[in-house]
PDB file of C-alpha atoms in Angstrom:
ATOM      1  CA  MET F   1     -12.864  24.519 -30.236  1.00  0.00           C
ATOM      2  CA  PHE F   2     -12.677  21.575 -28.485  1.00  0.00           C
ATOM      3  CA  GLN F   3     -14.327  21.922 -24.836  1.00  0.00           C
ATOM      4  CA  GLN F   4     -13.201  19.596 -22.112  1.00  0.00           C
ATOM      5  CA  ASN F   5     -16.084  18.313 -19.717  1.00  0.00           C
ATOM      6  CA  PRO F   6     -14.823  17.217 -15.997  1.00  0.00           C
ATOM      7  CA  VAL F   7     -13.492  14.100 -15.439  1.00  0.00           C
ATOM      8  CA  MET F   8     -15.563  11.754 -13.046  1.00  0.00           C
ATOM      9  CA  PRO F   9     -14.644   9.375 -10.486  1.00  0.00           C
ATOM     10  CA  GLY F  10     -13.728   5.995 -12.468  1.00  0.00           C
ATOM     11  CA  GLN F  11     -13.571   7.417 -15.852  1.00  0.00           C
ATOM     12  CA  VAL F  12      -9.687   8.291 -18.065  1.00  0.00           C
ATOM     13  CA  GLN F  13     -10.187  11.112 -20.751  1.00  0.00           C
ATOM     14  CA  GLY F  14      -9.081  11.156 -24.132  1.00  0.00           C
ATOM     15  CA  ILE F  15      -9.238  13.118 -26.823  1.00  0.00           C
ATOM     16  CA  GLY F  16     -13.418  13.636 -27.231  1.00  0.00           C
ATOM     17  CA  GLN F  17     -13.838  10.775 -25.473  1.00  0.00           C
ATOM     18  CA  LYS F  18     -13.972   8.747 -21.977  1.00  0.00           C
ATOM     19  CA  ILE F  19     -13.408   5.587 -21.275  1.00  0.00           C
ATOM     20  CA  LYS F  20     -14.844   4.145 -18.088  1.00  0.00           C
ATOM     21  CA  GLN F  21     -12.744   2.039 -15.987  1.00  0.00           C
ATOM     22  CA  PRO F  22     -14.032  -1.025 -13.813  1.00  0.00           C
ATOM     23  CA  PRO F  23     -14.564  -0.271 -10.382  1.00  0.00           C
ATOM     24  CA  ILE F  24     -12.405  -2.343  -8.022  1.00  0.00           C
ATOM     25  CA  GLU F  25     -13.507  -4.230  -4.672  1.00  0.00           C
ATOM     26  CA  LEU F  26     -11.499  -3.416  -1.088  1.00  0.00           C
ATOM     27  CA  ALA F  27     -11.086  -6.191   2.162  1.00  0.00           C
ATOM     28  CA  ILE F  28      -9.710  -4.286   5.204  1.00  0.00           C
ATOM     29  CA  SER F  29      -7.891  -5.064   8.208  1.00  0.00           C
ATOM     30  CA  CYS F  30      -6.204  -3.041  10.975  1.00  0.00           C
ATOM     31  CA  THR F  31      -3.574  -4.084  13.795  1.00  0.00           C
ATOM     32  CA  ASN F  32      -2.456  -2.740  17.057  1.00  0.00           C
ATOM     33  CA  LEU F  33      -5.849  -0.512  17.347  1.00  0.00           C
ATOM     34  CA  LYS F  34      -5.696   1.909  20.509  1.00  0.00           C
ATOM     35  CA  ASP F  35      -8.114   0.535  23.018  1.00  0.00           C
ATOM     36  CA  ARG F  36     -11.375   3.504  23.799  1.00  0.00           C
ATOM     37  CA  ASP F  37     -13.106   1.339  26.166  1.00  0.00           C
ATOM     38  CA  ILE F  38     -12.325   1.254  29.881  1.00  0.00           C
ATOM     39  CA  ILE F  39     -14.143  -2.143  30.627  1.00  0.00           C
ATOM     40  CA  SER F  40     -14.231  -3.702  27.437  1.00  0.00           C
ATOM     41  CA  ARG F  41     -12.203  -3.567  24.356  1.00  0.00           C
ATOM     42  CA  SER F  42     -12.712  -1.383  20.961  1.00  0.00           C
ATOM     43  CA  ASP F  43     -15.423  -2.000  18.939  1.00  0.00           C
ATOM     44  CA  PRO F  44     -13.610  -1.228  15.593  1.00  0.00           C
ATOM     45  CA  GLN F  45     -15.384  -0.469  12.298  1.00  0.00           C
ATOM     46  CA  VAL F  46     -13.859   1.601   8.976  1.00  0.00           C
ATOM     47  CA  LYS F  47     -15.916   3.705   7.027  1.00  0.00           C
ATOM     48  CA  VAL F  48     -14.830   4.595   3.663  1.00  0.00           C
ATOM     49  CA  ASP F  49     -15.056   7.915   1.747  1.00  0.00           C
ATOM     50  CA  LEU F  50     -14.193   9.752  -1.407  1.00  0.00           C
ATOM     51  CA  VAL F  51     -12.410  12.904  -0.168  1.00  0.00           C
ATOM     52  CA  GLU F  52     -10.819  16.134  -2.288  1.00  0.00           C
ATOM     53  CA  MET F  53      -7.785  16.401  -0.334  1.00  0.00           C
ATOM     54  CA  THR F  54      -7.184  19.877  -0.480  1.00  0.00           C
ATOM     55  CA  THR F  55     -10.296  20.573   2.118  1.00  0.00           C
ATOM     56  CA  ASN F  56     -10.825  16.886   3.280  1.00  0.00           C
ATOM     57  CA  LYS F  57     -14.496  17.234   1.815  1.00  0.00           C
ATOM     58  CA  SER F  58     -16.559  13.825   1.127  1.00  0.00           C
ATOM     59  CA  LEU F  59     -17.678  13.683  -1.904  1.00  0.00           C
ATOM     60  CA  GLN F  60     -18.910  10.436  -2.014  1.00  0.00           C
ATOM     61  CA  HIS F  61     -19.400   7.715   0.716  1.00  0.00           C
ATOM     62  CA  LEU F  62     -18.120   4.453  -0.708  1.00  0.00           C
ATOM     63  CA  GLY F  63     -19.468   2.191   2.523  1.00  0.00           C
ATOM     64  CA  MET F  64     -18.566   0.976   5.024  1.00  0.00           C
ATOM     65  CA  THR F  65     -17.114  -2.407   7.335  1.00  0.00           C
ATOM     66  CA  GLU F  66     -19.257  -4.244   9.804  1.00  0.00           C
ATOM     67  CA  ARG F  67     -18.289  -3.401  13.552  1.00  0.00           C
ATOM     68  CA  VAL F  68     -16.172  -6.137  15.268  1.00  0.00           C
ATOM     69  CA  LYS F  69     -16.961  -6.338  18.949  1.00  0.00           C
ATOM     70  CA  ASP F  70     -13.805  -6.477  21.470  1.00  0.00           C
ATOM     71  CA  ASN F  71     -10.988  -6.769  18.882  1.00  0.00           C
ATOM     72  CA  LEU F  72      -8.048  -4.838  18.935  1.00  0.00           C
ATOM     73  CA  ASN F  73      -6.871  -6.219  15.378  1.00  0.00           C
ATOM     74  CA  PRO F  74     -10.081  -6.658  13.593  1.00  0.00           C
ATOM     75  CA  CYS F  75     -10.215  -8.343   9.826  1.00  0.00           C
ATOM     76  CA  PHE F  76     -13.458  -7.281   8.439  1.00  0.00           C
ATOM     77  CA  THR F  77     -15.659  -9.635   6.516  1.00  0.00           C
ATOM     78  CA  THR F  78     -17.428  -6.881   4.576  1.00  0.00           C
ATOM     79  CA  THR F  79     -15.537  -5.572   1.977  1.00  0.00           C
ATOM     80  CA  ILE F  80     -15.796  -2.045  -0.191  1.00  0.00           C
ATOM     81  CA  LYS F  81     -17.563  -2.461  -3.350  1.00  0.00           C
ATOM     82  CA  HIS F  82     -17.629  -0.376  -6.335  1.00  0.00           C
ATOM     83  CA  VAL F  83     -14.889   1.598  -5.415  1.00  0.00           C
ATOM     84  CA  PRO F  84     -13.539   3.881  -8.568  1.00  0.00           C
ATOM     85  CA  SER F  85     -10.039   2.584  -9.610  1.00  0.00           C
ATOM     86  CA  LYS F  86      -9.294   5.740 -11.017  1.00  0.00           C
ATOM     87  CA  ILE F  87      -9.782   9.283  -9.500  1.00  0.00           C
ATOM     88  CA  ALA F  88      -8.692  12.894  -9.734  1.00  0.00           C
ATOM     89  CA  ALA F  89      -4.953  13.785  -9.076  1.00  0.00           C
ATOM     90  CA  SER F  90      -6.265  15.924  -6.134  1.00  0.00           C
ATOM     91  CA  GLN F  91      -8.721  12.893  -4.610  1.00  0.00           C
ATOM     92  CA  SER F  92      -7.960  10.436  -2.031  1.00  0.00           C
ATOM     93  CA  ILE F  93      -9.927   7.311  -0.509  1.00  0.00           C
ATOM     94  CA  ARG F  94     -10.099   7.708   3.169  1.00  0.00           C
ATOM     95  CA  PHE F  95     -10.368   5.027   5.794  1.00  0.00           C
ATOM     96  CA  LYS F  96     -11.491   6.741   9.096  1.00  0.00           C
ATOM     97  CA  VAL F  97     -11.227   3.938  11.706  1.00  0.00           C
ATOM     98  CA  VAL F  98     -14.030   4.512  14.900  1.00  0.00           C
ATOM     99  CA  ASP F  99     -14.764   3.045  18.099  1.00  0.00           C
ATOM    100  CA  TYR F 100     -18.298   1.915  17.305  1.00  0.00           C
ATOM    101  CA  ASP F 101     -21.020   3.714  19.664  1.00  0.00           C
ATOM    102  CA  PRO F 102     -24.771   2.524  18.884  1.00  0.00           C
ATOM    103  CA  GLU F 103     -25.623   6.120  20.501  1.00  0.00           C
ATOM    104  CA  GLY F 104     -23.770   7.840  17.811  1.00  0.00           C
ATOM    105  CA  ASN F 105     -20.593   9.326  19.617  1.00  0.00           C
ATOM    106  CA  SER F 106     -18.083   6.921  18.321  1.00  0.00           C
ATOM    107  CA  ASP F 107     -14.720   7.680  19.040  1.00  0.00           C
ATOM    108  CA  ASP F 108     -11.876   8.277  16.165  1.00  0.00           C
ATOM    109  CA  LEU F 109      -9.050   5.009  16.040  1.00  0.00           C
ATOM    110  CA  GLY F 110      -7.476   6.791  13.222  1.00  0.00           C
ATOM    111  CA  ILE F 111      -7.275   7.673   9.659  1.00  0.00           C
ATOM    112  CA  ALA F 112      -5.674   6.559   6.487  1.00  0.00           C
ATOM    113  CA  TYR F 113      -5.442   8.129   2.665  1.00  0.00           C
ATOM    114  CA  ALA F 114      -4.922   5.724   0.004  1.00  0.00           C
ATOM    115  CA  LYS F 115      -5.251   6.372  -4.499  1.00  0.00           C
ATOM    116  CA  PRO F 116      -6.478   3.249  -5.965  1.00  0.00           C
ATOM    117  CA  GLU F 117      -3.477   3.046  -8.020  1.00  0.00           C
ATOM    118  CA  GLN F 118      -1.339   2.323  -4.802  1.00  0.00           C
ATOM    119  CA  ILE F 119      -3.889  -0.629  -3.224  1.00  0.00           C
ATOM    120  CA  MET F 120      -3.488  -2.500  -6.510  1.00  0.00           C
ATOM    121  CA  GLN F 121       0.275  -2.117  -7.011  1.00  0.00           C
ATOM    122  CA  ALA F 122       0.828  -3.940  -2.767  1.00  0.00           C
ATOM    123  CA  GLY F 123      -0.602  -7.260  -4.616  1.00  0.00           C
ATOM    124  CA  SER F 124      -2.212  -9.675  -2.410  1.00  0.00           C
ATOM    125  CA  THR F 125      -0.090  -8.694   0.685  1.00  0.00           C
ATOM    126  CA  GLY F 126      -1.975  -5.511   0.538  1.00  0.00           C
ATOM    127  CA  LEU F 127      -1.029  -1.624   0.911  1.00  0.00           C
ATOM    128  CA  ASN F 128      -0.416  -1.330   4.793  1.00  0.00           C
ATOM    129  CA  MET F 129      -0.214   1.998   6.253  1.00  0.00           C
ATOM    130  CA  ALA F 130       0.044   3.513   9.714  1.00  0.00           C
ATOM    131  CA  LEU F 131      -3.178   5.182  11.142  1.00  0.00           C
ATOM    132  CA  SER F 132      -2.738   8.902  11.745  1.00  0.00           C
ATOM    133  CA  LYS F 133      -4.278   9.236  15.005  1.00  0.00           C
ATOM    134  CA  GLY F 134      -3.910   7.002  17.645  1.00  0.00           C
ATOM    135  CA  ASN F 135      -1.826   3.588  17.598  1.00  0.00           C
ATOM    136  CA  GLY F 136      -2.399   0.678  14.804  1.00  0.00           C
ATOM    137  CA  ARG F 137      -2.198   0.585  11.316  1.00  0.00           C
ATOM    138  CA  ILE F 138      -4.523  -0.602   8.477  1.00  0.00           C
ATOM    139  CA  THR F 139      -4.442  -2.912   5.599  1.00  0.00           C
ATOM    140  CA  ILE F 140      -6.303  -2.959   2.557  1.00  0.00           C
ATOM    141  CA  ILE F 141      -6.154  -5.675  -0.145  1.00  0.00           C
ATOM    142  CA  GLY F 142      -7.179  -4.478  -3.530  1.00  0.00           C
ATOM    143  CA  TYR F 143      -9.517  -7.058  -5.831  1.00  0.00           C
ATOM    144  CA  ASP F 144      -9.919  -5.952  -9.411  1.00  0.00           C
ATOM    145  CA  GLY F 145     -12.526  -8.447 -10.843  1.00  0.00           C
ATOM    146  CA  VAL F 146     -10.500 -10.687 -12.493  1.00  0.00           C
ATOM    147  CA  SER F 147      -9.523 -12.595  -9.485  1.00  0.00           C
ATOM    148  CA  ASP F 148      -9.686 -16.294  -8.369  1.00  0.00           C
ATOM    149  CA  GLN F 149     -11.782 -17.703  -5.612  1.00  0.00           C
ATOM    150  CA  LEU F 150     -11.029 -19.796  -3.462  1.00  0.00           C
ATOM    151  CA  VAL F 151     -13.633 -21.553  -1.284  1.00  0.00           C
ATOM    152  CA  PHE F 152     -13.414 -23.052   1.783  1.00  0.00           C
ATOM    153  CA  LYS F 153     -15.870 -25.654   4.588  1.00  0.00           C
ATOM    154  CA  PHE F 154     -14.486 -26.174   8.093  1.00  0.00           C
ATOM    155  CA  ARG F 155     -16.243 -28.471  10.538  1.00  0.00           C
ATOM    156  CA  GLY F 156     -14.544 -28.507  14.402  1.00  0.00           C
ATOM    157  CA  THR F 157     -15.619 -31.876  15.959  1.00  0.00           C
ATOM    158  CA  LYS F 158     -15.194 -32.154  19.841  1.00  0.00           C
ATOM    159  CA  ILE F 159     -13.345 -28.602  20.518  1.00  0.00           C
ATOM    160  CA  LYS F 160     -12.286 -28.508  24.098  1.00  0.00           C
ATOM    161  CA  SER F 161     -14.494 -26.150  26.287  1.00  0.00           C
ATOM    162  CA  LYS F 162     -12.281 -23.312  27.980  1.00  0.00           C
ATOM    163  CA  ASP F 163     -14.855 -21.356  29.423  1.00  0.00           C
ATOM    164  CA  GLY F 164     -14.000 -23.255  32.994  1.00  0.00           C
ATOM    165  CA  LEU F 165     -16.619 -26.230  34.286  1.00  0.00           C
ATOM    166  CA  PHE F 166     -19.360 -25.339  33.328  1.00  0.00           C
ATOM    167  CA  GLY F 167     -19.411 -22.992  30.367  1.00  0.00           C
ATOM    168  CA  LYS F 168     -19.142 -24.186  26.796  1.00  0.00           C
ATOM    169  CA  SER F 169     -16.858 -22.703  23.873  1.00  0.00           C
ATOM    170  CA  ASP F 170     -17.163 -19.935  21.391  1.00  0.00           C
ATOM    171  CA  PRO F 171     -15.229 -20.787  18.600  1.00  0.00           C
ATOM    172  CA  TYR F 172     -14.007 -19.080  15.461  1.00  0.00           C
ATOM    173  CA  LEU F 173     -12.014 -20.072  13.152  1.00  0.00           C
ATOM    174  CA  VAL F 174      -8.841 -17.344  11.745  1.00  0.00           C
ATOM    175  CA  LEU F 175      -6.982 -18.018   8.535  1.00  0.00           C
ATOM    176  CA  LEU F 176      -3.352 -16.668   8.596  1.00  0.00           C
ATOM    177  CA  GLN F 177      -0.902 -15.929   5.915  1.00  0.00           C
ATOM    178  CA  ASN F 178       2.793 -15.468   6.881  1.00  0.00           C
ATOM    179  CA  GLY F 179       1.882 -14.248  10.073  1.00  0.00           C
ATOM    180  CA  THR F 180      -0.794 -11.948   8.859  1.00  0.00           C
ATOM    181  CA  GLN F 181      -4.430 -12.603   9.551  1.00  0.00           C
ATOM    182  CA  LEU F 182      -6.431 -13.316   6.485  1.00  0.00           C
ATOM    183  CA  TYR F 183      -9.791 -14.036   8.099  1.00  0.00           C
ATOM    184  CA  ARG F 184     -12.075 -14.510  10.771  1.00  0.00           C
ATOM    185  CA  THR F 185     -15.137 -16.260  10.855  1.00  0.00           C
ATOM    186  CA  GLU F 186     -17.921 -15.375  12.767  1.00  0.00           C
ATOM    187  CA  THR F 187     -18.405 -16.627  16.561  1.00  0.00           C
ATOM    188  CA  ILE F 188     -20.422 -19.808  17.283  1.00  0.00           C
ATOM    189  CA  ASP F 189     -21.782 -18.913  20.260  1.00  0.00           C
ATOM    190  CA  ASP F 190     -22.330 -22.459  21.908  1.00  0.00           C
ATOM    191  CA  THR F 191     -22.528 -22.240  25.531  1.00  0.00           C
ATOM    192  CA  LYS F 192     -25.803 -23.940  25.691  1.00  0.00           C
ATOM    193  CA  SER F 193     -25.695 -26.166  23.142  1.00  0.00           C
ATOM    194  CA  GLN F 194     -24.381 -29.824  24.025  1.00  0.00           C
ATOM    195  CA  ARG F 195     -23.348 -30.552  20.371  1.00  0.00           C
ATOM    196  CA  SER F 196     -20.139 -32.264  19.860  1.00  0.00           C
ATOM    197  CA  GLU F 197     -19.822 -31.344  16.419  1.00  0.00           C
ATOM    198  CA  LEU F 198     -19.678 -27.633  14.974  1.00  0.00           C
ATOM    199  CA  LEU F 199     -20.044 -26.494  11.413  1.00  0.00           C
ATOM    200  CA  PHE F 200     -18.352 -22.901  10.604  1.00  0.00           C
ATOM    201  CA  LYS F 201     -19.793 -20.406   8.311  1.00  0.00           C
ATOM    202  CA  VAL F 202     -18.267 -21.136   4.329  1.00  0.00           C
ATOM    203  CA  VAL F 203     -15.521 -18.428   3.856  1.00  0.00           C
ATOM    204  CA  PHE F 204     -14.902 -17.207   0.774  1.00  0.00           C
ATOM    205  CA  PHE F 205     -11.325 -15.553   0.264  1.00  0.00           C
ATOM    206  CA  LYS F 206     -10.298 -13.757  -2.855  1.00  0.00           C
ATOM    207  CA  PHE F 207      -6.527 -13.990  -4.184  1.00  0.00           C
ATOM    208  CA  ASN F 208      -5.584 -11.365  -6.922  1.00  0.00           C
ATOM    209  CA  HIS F 209      -3.101 -12.395  -9.672  1.00  0.00           C
ATOM    210  CA  LYS F 210       0.291 -11.488  -7.633  1.00  0.00           C
ATOM    211  CA  LEU F 211      -0.207 -14.103  -4.653  1.00  0.00           C
TER     212      LEU F 211
END
């Protein structure tokens, strides 16, 4: 008698065999998040888990993005790697957006759920969903390991100061596609620098074959 073994995330079961599916990588951005801070803006971060939908219990913590300070439209540079491309029908990937608090009292900004196949089928524009709590939306772009990679290097010269008579600008660079923010570099704190030329951090950005 054939005995069926449990199917683990990332595996597809056939008759008497298991075929392991390659993992995917997820890039995340949000728009119009709710502002939970009274004095400043929220500091969003996204926590990603594989969950059982019937109980909403986390089966596996898949990773989290970095915190983006004072930003209601964050484009996170930290991707979520090694995400299973196939999961059970009763499972989903949970994306929980929080207003980061170093004391551990982070406020919820919203939750969204998606299947890996939904994310990959959305292509290069990403899967855009409304967050279940609060205002705002989340966009997830999936990479399957066969995506092309473009490397950008940017140099800024004689950047005009916007911080008044005594200050220096703190510039950053934003990449847009059809009005949607794809990537934002780190801010260069130049308040004490007298440099007339700025070198932005090298940007790596991936596009899948549906672009």
